[in-house]
């Protein structure tokens, strides 16, 4: 049929062949006939031939070569799908002769315009490497090139290739580290797993350990509220002995959203990253997500539970709140049950042990006897680790001895033996009881345990012990080896302590042992006989026989089987198997001193590294996006009446649009070169800014005047331009469009004010630098929430009918003391303004209060008591905190409507025992609401409002800090404002 | 990464194998069979098995074992998750993931596996993309194909593969534009003997069926988003938007997909909609026992509880059961010892009950523990957590879509200890 002219016949034949392959039957004799069809026009036949070829090429190398030329042709095909699949098949044919051809193809493909082809090239690297490891050097070059790729499609695959080919070449990652961190969210899920694992290893080699200090607690929570902490990170470094490398922080922050991935592997990867590299205080966020995975399939549960078991040994606290999620259901498979039990044991502490034991009682009666036995062991472990309950555990276990099931009884005997050994107190009763059990129990381990116990405590039960020995002597021959050994031991011990009664019995047993089939037993018999039975040869040792046999034996330590697993990286195959799997890469220890962090710096990043609010996501994006993005923004703002939303989704859209531009641009190179030139021009623009700033400081007064008249005419401006320095006029030609871009970057949010002509902007630019070291008048429209309504009314008459509340440009981390720990009897409270829209009401300002317990006792029931508020003010109290552990801290949020005044809100902060009066007085800046509006609107508003609400504050700026960004930063530090997106004045809001 | 895949049915036949690197002999599965034998129960086969040269990672789905062969270190969840994705894809393509379906469509299965994995690394796993590459089999298409000789393999690269929204294909067109959301909540609970709740939790999912033309940008908001304690998202959801505003904003994939799954914070008290009165006892030294179970409604917010099924795994010594239900019907399988009682709806006037005698193996000791009852139920038009969808807005497209939200509450792992 393959020879047929008809495609349908060929297809049918190929389908049958594939069916054979699928069943594992050999179809290799058809090779020549199939290979002929490799050039078929029909794409389905072609694909099936590929399947066949990949399967059998290894066996029929010579014939496979016939097909190579077809692939080489296909590699030049205009259709990217065909190029990619040709490369895929070519690299999958494991024929050593074609290595050079493959190498060439990979090199070409890695420079292909289509990211899909480049992705396939990354895959081909691994295949070639496994075929011929000698190509390593050349392949590393290709990997290096592909690592620079900006496409999210390629990132996962190339990192995979990196891991496979050259995991030791960590230096290749440096330059791409930040890019990988930033792209991570957009990479497909499988790539995310690989990248996260790689970055975990990277972080362990490049950053210093964040674990040394417990101080990580303060900076943990707050960081996540911030859009940028690069700046803060800088200041922190000066203050604190340990400061996390910003890149380290970047990784931790960028992986956090992935905890909510639907892919369990991604969640696990992030969890292990947090476990291994984040400060201990922050690792808590992963527990919730891991517990969520427990709803998943049996196999996922199994792996996740294993990892939780390991984690719960080291840090109990992490999973304690989720204790009940680990309760066992009767329908769980046994392996899941035992793992859950393991975790429950690890989590047991004084507080919860009684609930746990009650739960265990149910398990012990389970129909699944294997599980019941495991539960008994667990009870033993609880009893040994928590001394308060060991007595009740012991009595519970003794009750179980009367159970009807043998496995249960045997297991309890073994556990009781271990427990008694640990606490050699008076437990004669139990031992007697167990001695009676000897008649009924048949499980060898249990019998051996009882005999051992009696032997150890033979002095405490002098009457029973010889009797037991007598019974055992009777049944000696039919016992298990394990029991026989214990009988011998018991005999020896009794002989030493009570030789009158047991001398003959022991000798009888020793005689039996002498002719036993098992050589261990014969050995032991001979040894014991020499040791205890006095004869002329063995003088020296037999004196010490008593000491040898009745020495104090150290109690066994009941430990978790997961104790030693933590040296494997979590989430890996090696961890699951608890043996080192092939290709496992050790996680290195933290370095003592961090390697030079500057290796990660990339040119483009340097340019924008100056303080740019919320600018992080933009760093890598090519310049083009500014245009495409603003279009997008316009679209969405058209359709949404309240475009508050924009700020939130903005950075994502940015990422999107940058993707779009790179994907849709017909020629990538072009885009890149564009962005480069863009960068260059930005740099020049910046230079000119600085020079201008200096010149401005000279005629600063003049500028001030100008800025007050907000309608600075173009004539005036141009005259000012004339008076400014040469540098300015030099760069004037391109400063128009460029400065517009720079401004945009500053604001952190693009705007719709595209109507502003470039020319206008360049003129207005001059006004940028007014009033620097003088007290700054802020003629601000105080757009606090309540005023918003008024303004909305006003706005009806104007062109723009919407107030766009923008996201806070900057959130200062300054906290204010609400209640000092001395006056609060150990309860300390701090508050700060997170500058987020309040969730309790539109008019309210949200306040975050951090409560700290500095005492060594629990503080219970923290709540807001009596409120003493001025008229009109309202407050939404935080929900009461039930209890606060010693050294614990909790952050609560509340909302206060200050009525746009700076009046103090007083209320009582109550605990269970005490009440403390506290006050919150808001700084003016916190009452403001950042609003995004166009320049035109702003001027209009300003004109209407001047004189109504003016507040001034002194900003001290050192002369060398005369860059606009610094001023802007200082302003946003004190007030919750956003910069007006215009060329007119950054200091307005 | 993933080296080979073997599909094995319940009776231990390897009926499909696929290798992505060099061929691994079928004999590697012997280790798997060994473990399977040791485990006794299919549920207990360890997912990860170590053999001298390979590692076997397996999943058990729909009476089939998917066994993958691994040679080097790889996160096991990565493989497990992928295998489940493969099974999901089969389900999606053939309507069921069974041996028969796979055998009938072996060529499509092979083509799918070829596309999903390249050299052991996942390539395309989004069903939207796969469906463009390889068209799912329909009767109509197979007829057309046999006449025209055209193929069911797409010849262009799916646009989604290249864009930054890989889950949606371009150029979707519908005459009726619809968007449906199913809010499904499941109550997981353990109720102890005395009827008090040991553990209860609500797990929910929102499944969406979106048939909208073009590139719609949807945003779904809730009346009470703060209820959602822990959420996992479909990749299409914009995380930042959720963080800042608690609004689900996304460009949806085409067709059916799971939008989010969530857990309702455990601090909230969970309303348990049914209560069970039970009296199961086995008499000492006699070959019979009593069985009496009554179910009644409780805290059901005025909605009827329906679709109730009670499943009980009776102890091994139970030979037969002789029961009379006041409502519904029951079956007892003497081999697996599973009692199933299909109750149906609860009417508060007359509570359904199941009473009767249990025959035990004579001479065997009486079982120590009473079996626990697994209960299934369903409540329509109610999300037990109180979650409510506020509104759905669409941007980016001009037409008016038809929107709908459905709420269902079900029993998840709902167990009553007796």
PDB file of C-alpha atoms in Angstrom, chain A residues 502-604:
ATOM      1  CA  UNK A 502      16.504 -21.271  87.021  1.00  0.00           C
ATOM      2  CA  UNK A 503      19.866 -22.986  86.805  1.00  0.00           C
ATOM      3  CA  UNK A 504      18.554 -26.194  85.364  1.00  0.00           C
ATOM      4  CA  UNK A 505      16.105 -24.510  83.073  1.00  0.00           C
ATOM      5  CA  UNK A 506      18.775 -22.315  81.614  1.00  0.00           C
ATOM      6  CA  UNK A 507      21.073 -25.191  81.027  1.00  0.00           C
ATOM      7  CA  UNK A 508      18.306 -27.059  79.305  1.00  0.00           C
ATOM      8  CA  UNK A 509      17.686 -24.078  77.012  1.00  0.00           C
ATOM      9  CA  UNK A 510      21.367 -23.717  76.296  1.00  0.00           C
ATOM     10  CA  UNK A 511      21.497 -27.335  75.286  1.00  0.00           C
ATOM     11  CA  UNK A 512      18.588 -26.868  72.970  1.00  0.00           C
ATOM     12  CA  UNK A 513      20.259 -23.833  71.483  1.00  0.00           C
ATOM     13  CA  UNK A 514      23.456 -25.684  70.897  1.00  0.00           C
ATOM     14  CA  UNK A 515      21.850 -27.892  68.308  1.00  0.00           C
ATOM     15  CA  UNK A 516      19.666 -25.298  66.679  1.00  0.00           C
ATOM     16  CA  UNK A 517      19.630 -25.004  62.912  1.00  0.00           C
ATOM     17  CA  UNK A 518      20.366 -21.318  62.911  1.00  0.00           C
ATOM     18  CA  UNK A 519      24.045 -20.504  63.387  1.00  0.00           C
ATOM     19  CA  UNK A 520      23.278 -17.191  65.064  1.00  0.00           C
ATOM     20  CA  UNK A 521      21.509 -19.033  67.797  1.00  0.00           C
ATOM     21  CA  UNK A 522      24.277 -21.618  68.130  1.00  0.00           C
ATOM     22  CA  UNK A 523      26.742 -18.786  68.320  1.00  0.00           C
ATOM     23  CA  UNK A 524      24.821 -16.975  70.963  1.00  0.00           C
ATOM     24  CA  UNK A 525      24.400 -20.145  72.958  1.00  0.00           C
ATOM     25  CA  UNK A 526      28.099 -20.810  72.987  1.00  0.00           C
ATOM     26  CA  UNK A 527      28.853 -17.250  73.960  1.00  0.00           C
ATOM     27  CA  UNK A 528      26.391 -17.219  76.828  1.00  0.00           C
ATOM     28  CA  UNK A 529      27.476 -20.540  78.103  1.00  0.00           C
ATOM     29  CA  UNK A 530      31.104 -19.446  78.288  1.00  0.00           C
ATOM     30  CA  UNK A 531      30.152 -16.252  79.940  1.00  0.00           C
ATOM     31  CA  UNK A 532      27.796 -17.339  82.657  1.00  0.00           C
ATOM     32  CA  UNK A 533      28.511 -20.940  83.461  1.00  0.00           C
ATOM     33  CA  UNK A 534      31.622 -20.901  85.640  1.00  0.00           C
ATOM     34  CA  UNK A 535      34.347 -23.243  84.521  1.00  0.00           C
ATOM     35  CA  UNK A 536      38.115 -23.173  84.856  1.00  0.00           C
ATOM     36  CA  UNK A 537      38.963 -21.597  81.485  1.00  0.00           C
ATOM     37  CA  UNK A 538      36.830 -18.521  81.450  1.00  0.00           C
ATOM     38  CA  UNK A 539      37.707 -16.908  84.671  1.00  0.00           C
ATOM     39  CA  UNK A 540      38.183 -13.301  83.875  1.00  0.00           C
ATOM     40  CA  UNK A 541      35.069 -12.411  81.950  1.00  0.00           C
ATOM     41  CA  UNK A 542      32.450 -14.300  83.873  1.00  0.00           C
ATOM     42  CA  UNK A 543      32.984 -12.006  86.811  1.00  0.00           C
ATOM     43  CA  UNK A 544      31.626  -9.248  84.725  1.00  0.00           C
ATOM     44  CA  UNK A 545      28.789 -11.277  83.256  1.00  0.00           C
ATOM     45  CA  UNK A 546      26.246  -9.564  85.392  1.00  0.00           C
ATOM     46  CA  UNK A 547      27.485  -6.191  84.343  1.00  0.00           C
ATOM     47  CA  UNK A 548      27.421  -7.214  80.729  1.00  0.00           C
ATOM     48  CA  UNK A 549      23.908  -8.534  80.732  1.00  0.00           C
ATOM     49  CA  UNK A 550      22.218  -6.216  83.137  1.00  0.00           C
ATOM     50  CA  UNK A 551      23.798  -2.976  82.117  1.00  0.00           C
ATOM     51  CA  UNK A 552      21.650   0.114  81.777  1.00  0.00           C
ATOM     52  CA  UNK A 553      20.546   0.212  78.201  1.00  0.00           C
ATOM     53  CA  UNK A 554      20.048   3.568  76.622  1.00  0.00           C
ATOM     54  CA  UNK A 555      16.470   4.193  75.638  1.00  0.00           C
ATOM     55  CA  UNK A 556      15.759   4.178  71.950  1.00  0.00           C
ATOM     56  CA  UNK A 557      14.913   7.451  70.317  1.00  0.00           C
ATOM     57  CA  UNK A 558      11.636   7.340  68.501  1.00  0.00           C
ATOM     58  CA  UNK A 559      12.256   9.439  65.476  1.00  0.00           C
ATOM     59  CA  UNK A 560      10.532  10.413  62.349  1.00  0.00           C
ATOM     60  CA  UNK A 561      11.621   8.520  59.246  1.00  0.00           C
ATOM     61  CA  UNK A 562      11.696  11.882  57.510  1.00  0.00           C
ATOM     62  CA  UNK A 563      14.362  13.227  59.771  1.00  0.00           C
ATOM     63  CA  UNK A 564      17.227  12.679  57.393  1.00  0.00           C
ATOM     64  CA  UNK A 565      15.508  13.727  54.238  1.00  0.00           C
ATOM     65  CA  UNK A 566      16.120  17.415  54.541  1.00  0.00           C
ATOM     66  CA  UNK A 567      19.522  17.249  52.984  1.00  0.00           C
ATOM     67  CA  UNK A 568      17.839  16.703  49.663  1.00  0.00           C
ATOM     68  CA  UNK A 569      16.291  19.629  47.916  1.00  0.00           C
ATOM     69  CA  UNK A 570      12.552  19.560  48.463  1.00  0.00           C
ATOM     70  CA  UNK A 571      10.337  18.589  45.600  1.00  0.00           C
ATOM     71  CA  UNK A 572      12.987  16.554  43.847  1.00  0.00           C
ATOM     72  CA  UNK A 573      12.942  12.925  42.895  1.00  0.00           C
ATOM     73  CA  UNK A 574      15.824  12.291  45.244  1.00  0.00           C
ATOM     74  CA  UNK A 575      13.810  13.654  48.115  1.00  0.00           C
ATOM     75  CA  UNK A 576      10.898  11.397  47.312  1.00  0.00           C
ATOM     76  CA  UNK A 577      13.050   8.304  47.106  1.00  0.00           C
ATOM     77  CA  UNK A 578      15.413   9.398  49.840  1.00  0.00           C
ATOM     78  CA  UNK A 579      18.345   8.321  47.732  1.00  0.00           C
ATOM     79  CA  UNK A 580      20.412  10.327  45.384  1.00  0.00           C
ATOM     80  CA  UNK A 581      18.890  10.041  41.922  1.00  0.00           C
ATOM     81  CA  UNK A 582      21.034  10.178  38.832  1.00  0.00           C
ATOM     82  CA  UNK A 583      21.699  13.739  37.818  1.00  0.00           C
ATOM     83  CA  UNK A 584      20.726  15.231  41.156  1.00  0.00           C
ATOM     84  CA  UNK A 585      22.374  18.566  41.670  1.00  0.00           C
ATOM     85  CA  UNK A 586      23.282  19.357  45.233  1.00  0.00           C
ATOM     86  CA  UNK A 587      22.036  22.567  46.672  1.00  0.00           C
ATOM     87  CA  UNK A 588      25.119  24.346  47.812  1.00  0.00           C
ATOM     88  CA  UNK A 589      25.374  26.064  51.151  1.00  0.00           C
ATOM     89  CA  UNK A 590      25.078  29.786  51.386  1.00  0.00           C
ATOM     90  CA  UNK A 591      28.321  31.552  50.669  1.00  0.00           C
ATOM     91  CA  UNK A 592      29.922  33.405  53.563  1.00  0.00           C
ATOM     92  CA  UNK A 593      30.369  36.524  51.542  1.00  0.00           C
ATOM     93  CA  UNK A 594      28.145  37.345  48.651  1.00  0.00           C
ATOM     94  CA  UNK A 595      29.863  37.251  45.294  1.00  0.00           C
ATOM     95  CA  UNK A 596      29.981  40.513  43.454  1.00  0.00           C
ATOM     96  CA  UNK A 597      26.380  41.471  42.761  1.00  0.00           C
ATOM     97  CA  UNK A 598      27.349  43.738  39.916  1.00  0.00           C
ATOM     98  CA  UNK A 599      27.811  40.797  37.584  1.00  0.00           C
ATOM     99  CA  UNK A 600      24.098  40.736  37.186  1.00  0.00           C
ATOM    100  CA  UNK A 601      23.938  44.284  35.990  1.00  0.00           C
ATOM    101  CA  UNK A 602      22.913  44.657  32.433  1.00  0.00           C
ATOM    102  CA  UNK A 603      23.453  47.755  30.325  1.00  0.00           C
ATOM    103  CA  UNK A 604      19.822  48.551  29.857  1.00  0.00           C
TER     104      UNK A 604
END
